[in-house]
mmCIF file of N, CA, C and O in Angstrom:
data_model
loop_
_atom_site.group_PDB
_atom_site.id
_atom_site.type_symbol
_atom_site.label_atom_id
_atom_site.label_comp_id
_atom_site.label_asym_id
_atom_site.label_seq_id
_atom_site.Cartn_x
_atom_site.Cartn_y
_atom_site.Cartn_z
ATOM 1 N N UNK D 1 0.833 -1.195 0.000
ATOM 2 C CA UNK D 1 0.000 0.000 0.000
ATOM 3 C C UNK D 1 0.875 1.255 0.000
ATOM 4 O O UNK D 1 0.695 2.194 -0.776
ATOM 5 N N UNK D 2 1.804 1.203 0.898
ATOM 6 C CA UNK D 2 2.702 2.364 0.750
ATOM 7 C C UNK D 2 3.340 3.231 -0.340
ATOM 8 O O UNK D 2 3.649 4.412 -0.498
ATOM 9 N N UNK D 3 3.409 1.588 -1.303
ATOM 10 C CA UNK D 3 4.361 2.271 -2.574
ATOM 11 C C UNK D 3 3.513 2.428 -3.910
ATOM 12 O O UNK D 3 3.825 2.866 -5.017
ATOM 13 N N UNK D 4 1.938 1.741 -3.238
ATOM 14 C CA UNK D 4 1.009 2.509 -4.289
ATOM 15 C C UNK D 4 0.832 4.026 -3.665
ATOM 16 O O UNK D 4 0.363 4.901 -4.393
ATOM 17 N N UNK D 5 1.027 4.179 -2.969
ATOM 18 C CA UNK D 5 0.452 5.093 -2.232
ATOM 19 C C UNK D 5 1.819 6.460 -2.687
ATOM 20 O O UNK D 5 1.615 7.501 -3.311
ATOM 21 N N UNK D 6 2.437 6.226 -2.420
ATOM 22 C CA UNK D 6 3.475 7.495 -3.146
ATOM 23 C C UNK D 6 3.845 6.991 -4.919
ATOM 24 O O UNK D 6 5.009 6.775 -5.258
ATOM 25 N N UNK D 7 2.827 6.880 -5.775
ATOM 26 C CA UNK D 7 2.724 6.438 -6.807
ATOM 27 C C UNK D 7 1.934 7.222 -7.698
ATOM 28 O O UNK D 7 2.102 7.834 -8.752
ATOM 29 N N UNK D 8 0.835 6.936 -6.741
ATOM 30 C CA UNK D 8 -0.663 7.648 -6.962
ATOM 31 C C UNK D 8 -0.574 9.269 -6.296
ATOM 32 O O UNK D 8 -1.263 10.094 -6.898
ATOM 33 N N UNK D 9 0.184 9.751 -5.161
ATOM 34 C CA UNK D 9 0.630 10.834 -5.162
ATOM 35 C C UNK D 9 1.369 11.534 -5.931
ATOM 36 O O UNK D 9 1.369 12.762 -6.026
ATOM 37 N N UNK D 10 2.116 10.662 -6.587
ATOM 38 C CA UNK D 10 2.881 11.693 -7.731
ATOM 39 C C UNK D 10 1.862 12.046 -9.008
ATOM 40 O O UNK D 10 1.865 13.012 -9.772
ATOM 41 N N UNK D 11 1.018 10.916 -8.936
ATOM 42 C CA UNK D 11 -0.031 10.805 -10.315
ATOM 43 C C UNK D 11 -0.885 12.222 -10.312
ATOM 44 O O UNK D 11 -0.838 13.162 -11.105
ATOM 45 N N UNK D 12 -1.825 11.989 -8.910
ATOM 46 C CA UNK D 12 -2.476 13.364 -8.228
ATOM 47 C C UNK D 12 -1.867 14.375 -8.844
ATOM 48 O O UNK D 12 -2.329 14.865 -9.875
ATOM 49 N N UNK D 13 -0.246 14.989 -8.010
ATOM 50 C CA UNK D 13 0.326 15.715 -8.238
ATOM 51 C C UNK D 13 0.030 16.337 -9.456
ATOM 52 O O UNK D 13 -0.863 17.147 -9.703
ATOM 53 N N UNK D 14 0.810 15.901 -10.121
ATOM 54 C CA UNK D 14 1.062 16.427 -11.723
ATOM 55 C C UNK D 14 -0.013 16.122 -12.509
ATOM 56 O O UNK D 14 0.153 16.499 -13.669
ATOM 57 N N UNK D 15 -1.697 15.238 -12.173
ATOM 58 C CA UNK D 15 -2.563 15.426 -12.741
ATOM 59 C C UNK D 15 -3.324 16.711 -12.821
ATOM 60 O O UNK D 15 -3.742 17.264 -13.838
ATOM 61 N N UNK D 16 -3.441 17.123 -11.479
ATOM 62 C CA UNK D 16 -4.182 18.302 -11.001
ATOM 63 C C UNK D 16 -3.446 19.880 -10.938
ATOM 64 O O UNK D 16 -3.744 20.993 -10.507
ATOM 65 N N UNK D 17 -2.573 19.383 -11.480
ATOM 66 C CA UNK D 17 -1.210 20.321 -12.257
ATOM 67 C C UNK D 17 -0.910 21.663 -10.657
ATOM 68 O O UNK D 17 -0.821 22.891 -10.681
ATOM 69 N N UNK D 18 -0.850 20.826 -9.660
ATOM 70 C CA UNK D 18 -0.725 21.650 -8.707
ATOM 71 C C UNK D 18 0.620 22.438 -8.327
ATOM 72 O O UNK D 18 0.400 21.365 -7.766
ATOM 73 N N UNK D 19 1.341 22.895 -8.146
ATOM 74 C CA UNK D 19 2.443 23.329 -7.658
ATOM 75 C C UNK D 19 2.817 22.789 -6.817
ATOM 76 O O UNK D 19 1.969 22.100 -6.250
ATOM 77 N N UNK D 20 4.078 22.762 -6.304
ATOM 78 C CA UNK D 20 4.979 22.412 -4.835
ATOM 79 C C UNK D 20 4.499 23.269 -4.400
ATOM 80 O O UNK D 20 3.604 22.948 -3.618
ATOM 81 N N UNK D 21 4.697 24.656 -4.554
ATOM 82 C CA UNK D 21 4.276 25.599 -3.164
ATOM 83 C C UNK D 21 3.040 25.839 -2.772
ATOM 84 O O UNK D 21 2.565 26.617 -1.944
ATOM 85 N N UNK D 22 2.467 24.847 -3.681
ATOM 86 C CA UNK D 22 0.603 25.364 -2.843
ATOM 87 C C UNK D 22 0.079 23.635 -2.359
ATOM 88 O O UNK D 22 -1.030 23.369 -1.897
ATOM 89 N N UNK D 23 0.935 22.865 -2.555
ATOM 90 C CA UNK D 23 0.345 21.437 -2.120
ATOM 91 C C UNK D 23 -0.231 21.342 -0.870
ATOM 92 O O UNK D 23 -0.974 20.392 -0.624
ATOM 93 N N UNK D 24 -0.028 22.072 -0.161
ATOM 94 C CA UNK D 24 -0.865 21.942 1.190
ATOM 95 C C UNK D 24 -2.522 22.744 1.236
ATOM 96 O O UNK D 24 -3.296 22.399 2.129
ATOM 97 N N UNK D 25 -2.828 23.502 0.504
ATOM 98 C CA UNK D 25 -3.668 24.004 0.610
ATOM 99 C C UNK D 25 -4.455 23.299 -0.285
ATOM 100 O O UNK D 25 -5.642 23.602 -0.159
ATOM 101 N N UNK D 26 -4.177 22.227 -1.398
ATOM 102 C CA UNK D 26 -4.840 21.830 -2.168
ATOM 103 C C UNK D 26 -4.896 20.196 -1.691
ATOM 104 O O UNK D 26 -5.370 19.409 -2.510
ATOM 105 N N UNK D 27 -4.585 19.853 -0.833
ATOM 106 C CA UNK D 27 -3.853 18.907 -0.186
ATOM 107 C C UNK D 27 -6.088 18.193 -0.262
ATOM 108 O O UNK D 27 -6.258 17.057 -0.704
ATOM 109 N N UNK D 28 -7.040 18.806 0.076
ATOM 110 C CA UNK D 28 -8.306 17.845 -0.211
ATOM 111 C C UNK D 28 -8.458 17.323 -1.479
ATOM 112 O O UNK D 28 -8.798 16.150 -1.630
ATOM 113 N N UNK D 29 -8.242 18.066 -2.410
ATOM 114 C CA UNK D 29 -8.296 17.601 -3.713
ATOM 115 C C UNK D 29 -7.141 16.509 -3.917
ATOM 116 O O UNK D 29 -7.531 15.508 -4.517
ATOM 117 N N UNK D 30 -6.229 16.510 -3.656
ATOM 118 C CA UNK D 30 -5.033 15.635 -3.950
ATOM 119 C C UNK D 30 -5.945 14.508 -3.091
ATOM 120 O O UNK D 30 -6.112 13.529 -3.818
ATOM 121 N N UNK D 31 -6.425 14.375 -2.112
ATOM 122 C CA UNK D 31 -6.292 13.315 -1.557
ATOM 123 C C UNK D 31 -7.753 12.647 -1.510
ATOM 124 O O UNK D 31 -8.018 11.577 -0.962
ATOM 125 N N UNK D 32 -8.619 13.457 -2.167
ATOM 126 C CA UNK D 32 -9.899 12.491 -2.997
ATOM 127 C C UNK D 32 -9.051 11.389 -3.985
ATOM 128 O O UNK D 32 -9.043 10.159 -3.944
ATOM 129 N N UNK D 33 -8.405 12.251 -4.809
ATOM 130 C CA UNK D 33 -8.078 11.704 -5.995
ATOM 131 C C UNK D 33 -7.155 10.465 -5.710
ATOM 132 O O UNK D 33 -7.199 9.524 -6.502
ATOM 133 N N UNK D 34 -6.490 10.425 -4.843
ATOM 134 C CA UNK D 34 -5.682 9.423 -4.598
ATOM 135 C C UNK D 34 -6.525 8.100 -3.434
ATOM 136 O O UNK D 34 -6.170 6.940 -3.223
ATOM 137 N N UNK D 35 -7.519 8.751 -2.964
ATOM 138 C CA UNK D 35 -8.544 7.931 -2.257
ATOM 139 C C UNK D 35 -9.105 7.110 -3.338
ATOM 140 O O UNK D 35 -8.972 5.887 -3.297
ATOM 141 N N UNK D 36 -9.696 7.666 -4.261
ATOM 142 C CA UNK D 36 -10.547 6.870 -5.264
ATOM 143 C C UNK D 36 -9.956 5.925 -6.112
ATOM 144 O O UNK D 36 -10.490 4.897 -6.528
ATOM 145 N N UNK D 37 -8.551 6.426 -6.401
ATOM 146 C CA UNK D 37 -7.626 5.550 -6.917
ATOM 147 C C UNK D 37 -7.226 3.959 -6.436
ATOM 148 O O UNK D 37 -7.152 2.894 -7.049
ATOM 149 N N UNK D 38 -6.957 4.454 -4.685
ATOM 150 C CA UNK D 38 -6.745 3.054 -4.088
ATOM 151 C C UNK D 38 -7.785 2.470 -3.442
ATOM 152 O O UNK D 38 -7.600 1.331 -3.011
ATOM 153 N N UNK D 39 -8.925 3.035 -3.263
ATOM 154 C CA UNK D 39 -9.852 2.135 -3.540
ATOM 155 C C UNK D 39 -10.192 1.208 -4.848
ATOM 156 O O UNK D 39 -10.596 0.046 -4.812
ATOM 157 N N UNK D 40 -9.963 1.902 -5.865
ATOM 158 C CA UNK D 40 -10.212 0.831 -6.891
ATOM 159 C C UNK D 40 -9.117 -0.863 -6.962
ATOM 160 O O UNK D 40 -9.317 -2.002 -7.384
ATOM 161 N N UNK D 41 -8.106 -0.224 -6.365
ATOM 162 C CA UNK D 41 -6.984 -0.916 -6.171
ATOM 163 C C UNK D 41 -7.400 -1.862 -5.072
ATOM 164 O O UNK D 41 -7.424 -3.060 -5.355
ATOM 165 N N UNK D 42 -7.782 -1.417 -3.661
ATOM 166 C CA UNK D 42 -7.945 -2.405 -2.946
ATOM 167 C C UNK D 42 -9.504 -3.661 -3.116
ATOM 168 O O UNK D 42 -9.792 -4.748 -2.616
ATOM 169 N N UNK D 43 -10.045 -2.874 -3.934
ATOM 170 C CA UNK D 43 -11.309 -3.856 -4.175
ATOM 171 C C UNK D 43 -10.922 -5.027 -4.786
ATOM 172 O O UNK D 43 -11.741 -5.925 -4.981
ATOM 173 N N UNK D 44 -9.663 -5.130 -5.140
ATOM 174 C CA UNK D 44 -9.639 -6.149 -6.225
ATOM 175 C C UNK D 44 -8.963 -7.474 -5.089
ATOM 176 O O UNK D 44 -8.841 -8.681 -5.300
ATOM 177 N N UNK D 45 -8.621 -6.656 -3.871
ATOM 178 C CA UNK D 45 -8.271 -7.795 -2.701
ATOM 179 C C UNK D 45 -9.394 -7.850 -1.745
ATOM 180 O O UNK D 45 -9.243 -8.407 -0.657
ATOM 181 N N UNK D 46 -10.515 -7.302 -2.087
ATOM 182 C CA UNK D 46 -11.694 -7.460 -1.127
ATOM 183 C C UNK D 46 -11.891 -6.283 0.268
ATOM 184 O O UNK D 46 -12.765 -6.326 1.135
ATOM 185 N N UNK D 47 -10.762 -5.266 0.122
ATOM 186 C CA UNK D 47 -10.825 -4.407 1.110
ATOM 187 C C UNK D 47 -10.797 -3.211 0.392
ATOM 188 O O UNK D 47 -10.049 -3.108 -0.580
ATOM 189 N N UNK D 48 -11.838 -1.891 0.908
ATOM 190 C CA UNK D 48 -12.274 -0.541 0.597
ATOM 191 C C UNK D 48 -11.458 0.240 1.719
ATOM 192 O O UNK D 48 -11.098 -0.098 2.847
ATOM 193 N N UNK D 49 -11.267 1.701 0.803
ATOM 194 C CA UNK D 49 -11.075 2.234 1.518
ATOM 195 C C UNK D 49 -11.725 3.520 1.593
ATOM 196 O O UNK D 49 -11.786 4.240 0.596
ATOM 197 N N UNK D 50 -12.393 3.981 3.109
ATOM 198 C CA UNK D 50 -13.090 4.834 3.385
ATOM 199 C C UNK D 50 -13.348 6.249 3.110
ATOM 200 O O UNK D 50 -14.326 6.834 2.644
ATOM 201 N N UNK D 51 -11.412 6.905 3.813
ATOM 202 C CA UNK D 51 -11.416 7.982 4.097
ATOM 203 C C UNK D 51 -9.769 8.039 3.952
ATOM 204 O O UNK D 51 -9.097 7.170 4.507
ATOM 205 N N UNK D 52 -9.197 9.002 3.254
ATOM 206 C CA UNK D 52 -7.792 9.571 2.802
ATOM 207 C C UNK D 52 -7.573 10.845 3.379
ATOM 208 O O UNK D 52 -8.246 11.695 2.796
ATOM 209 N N UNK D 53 -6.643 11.461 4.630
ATOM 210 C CA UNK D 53 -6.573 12.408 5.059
ATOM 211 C C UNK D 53 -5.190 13.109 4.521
ATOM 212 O O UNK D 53 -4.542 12.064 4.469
ATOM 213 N N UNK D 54 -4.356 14.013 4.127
ATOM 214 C CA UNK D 54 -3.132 14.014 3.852
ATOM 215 C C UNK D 54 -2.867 15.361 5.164
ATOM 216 O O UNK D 54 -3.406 16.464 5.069
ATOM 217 N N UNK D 55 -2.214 15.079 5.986
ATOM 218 C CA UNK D 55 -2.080 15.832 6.958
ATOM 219 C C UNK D 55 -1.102 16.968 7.018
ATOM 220 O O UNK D 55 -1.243 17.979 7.705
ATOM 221 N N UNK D 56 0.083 16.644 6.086
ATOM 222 C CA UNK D 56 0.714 17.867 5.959
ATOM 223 C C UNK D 56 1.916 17.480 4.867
ATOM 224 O O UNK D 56 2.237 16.322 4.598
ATOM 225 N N UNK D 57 2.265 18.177 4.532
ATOM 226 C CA UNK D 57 3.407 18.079 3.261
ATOM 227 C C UNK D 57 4.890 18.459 3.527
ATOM 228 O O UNK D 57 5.051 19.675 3.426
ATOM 229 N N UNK D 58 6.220 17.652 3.893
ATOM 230 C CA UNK D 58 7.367 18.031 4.058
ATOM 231 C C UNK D 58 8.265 18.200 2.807
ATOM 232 O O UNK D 58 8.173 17.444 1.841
ATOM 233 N N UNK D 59 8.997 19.066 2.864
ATOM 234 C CA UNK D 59 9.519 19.177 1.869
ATOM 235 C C UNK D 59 11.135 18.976 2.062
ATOM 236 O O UNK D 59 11.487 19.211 3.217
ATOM 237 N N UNK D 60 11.983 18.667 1.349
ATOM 238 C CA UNK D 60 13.410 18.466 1.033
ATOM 239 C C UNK D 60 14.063 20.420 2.170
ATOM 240 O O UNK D 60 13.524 21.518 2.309
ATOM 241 N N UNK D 61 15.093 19.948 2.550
ATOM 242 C CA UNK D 61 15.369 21.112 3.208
ATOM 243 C C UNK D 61 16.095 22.685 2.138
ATOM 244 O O UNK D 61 16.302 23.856 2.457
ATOM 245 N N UNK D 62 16.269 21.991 0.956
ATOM 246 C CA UNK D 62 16.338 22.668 -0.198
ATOM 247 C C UNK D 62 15.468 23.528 -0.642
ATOM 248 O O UNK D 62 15.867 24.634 -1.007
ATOM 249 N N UNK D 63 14.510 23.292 -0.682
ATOM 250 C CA UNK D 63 13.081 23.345 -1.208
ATOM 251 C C UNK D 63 12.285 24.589 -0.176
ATOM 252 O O UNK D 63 11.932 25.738 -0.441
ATOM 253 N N UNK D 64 12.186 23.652 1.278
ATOM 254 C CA UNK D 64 11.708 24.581 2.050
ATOM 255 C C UNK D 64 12.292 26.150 2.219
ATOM 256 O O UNK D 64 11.699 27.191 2.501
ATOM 257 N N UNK D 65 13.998 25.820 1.868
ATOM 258 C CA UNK D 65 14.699 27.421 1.956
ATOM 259 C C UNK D 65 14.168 28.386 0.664
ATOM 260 O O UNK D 65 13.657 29.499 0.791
ATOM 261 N N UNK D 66 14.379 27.785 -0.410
ATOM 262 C CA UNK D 66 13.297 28.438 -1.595
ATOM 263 C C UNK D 66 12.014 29.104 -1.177
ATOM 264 O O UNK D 66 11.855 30.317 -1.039
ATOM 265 N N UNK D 67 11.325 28.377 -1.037
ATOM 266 C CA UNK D 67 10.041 28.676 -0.250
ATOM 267 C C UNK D 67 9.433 29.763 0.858
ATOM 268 O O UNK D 67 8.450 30.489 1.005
ATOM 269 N N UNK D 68 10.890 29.332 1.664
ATOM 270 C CA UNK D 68 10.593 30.869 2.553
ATOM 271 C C UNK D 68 11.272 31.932 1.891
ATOM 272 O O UNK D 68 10.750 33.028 2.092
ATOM 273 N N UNK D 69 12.622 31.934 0.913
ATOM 274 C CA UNK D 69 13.185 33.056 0.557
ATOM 275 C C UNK D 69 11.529 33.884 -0.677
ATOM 276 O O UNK D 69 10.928 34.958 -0.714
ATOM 277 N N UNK D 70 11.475 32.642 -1.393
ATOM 278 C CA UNK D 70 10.223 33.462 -1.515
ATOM 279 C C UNK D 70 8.964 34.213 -0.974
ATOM 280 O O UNK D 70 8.371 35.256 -1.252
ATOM 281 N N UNK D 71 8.847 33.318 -0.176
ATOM 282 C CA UNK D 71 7.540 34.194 1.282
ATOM 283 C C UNK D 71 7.743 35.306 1.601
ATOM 284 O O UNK D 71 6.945 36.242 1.623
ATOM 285 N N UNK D 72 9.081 35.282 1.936
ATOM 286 C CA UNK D 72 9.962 36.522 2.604
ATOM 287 C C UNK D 72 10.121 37.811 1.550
ATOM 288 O O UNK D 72 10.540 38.915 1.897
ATOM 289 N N UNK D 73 9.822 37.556 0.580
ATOM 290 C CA UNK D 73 10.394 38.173 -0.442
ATOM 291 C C UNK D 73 8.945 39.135 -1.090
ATOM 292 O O UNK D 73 9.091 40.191 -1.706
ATOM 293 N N UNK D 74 8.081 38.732 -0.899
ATOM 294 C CA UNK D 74 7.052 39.205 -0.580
ATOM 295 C C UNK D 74 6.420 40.341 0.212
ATOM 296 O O UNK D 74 5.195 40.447 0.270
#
């Protein structure tokens, strides 16, 4: 499940053509889409799945410095 699971997050991702810097705020939509996905996936072993929460998004420590130099920059 895990490695469908960061599979179907990258799929989300770049389906819903979201950005890195806004993934958290879009973070319900990402995670319907990846709900519905592995549900289809787990039906085929007899188990559903309910409810997909994505609780928060970490980023590479690279990334995050970008991020705030941009915030900041603002």
């Amino acid at each position: 499940v895990m490695s469908m699971l960061d599979m179907l997050m990258m799929k989300w991702i770049s389906k819903e053509g979201k950005d890195m810097f806004n993934l958290q705020s879009n973070s319900f939509d990402i995670a319907n889409g990846i709900k519905s996905d592995l549900d289809m996936e787990m039906l085929k072993i007899g188990l559903t799945v309910t409810s997909l929460n994505i609780e928060n998004f970490s980023y590479p420590e690279s990334v995050q410095k970008m991020i705030d130099k941009i915030w900041n920059g603002w």
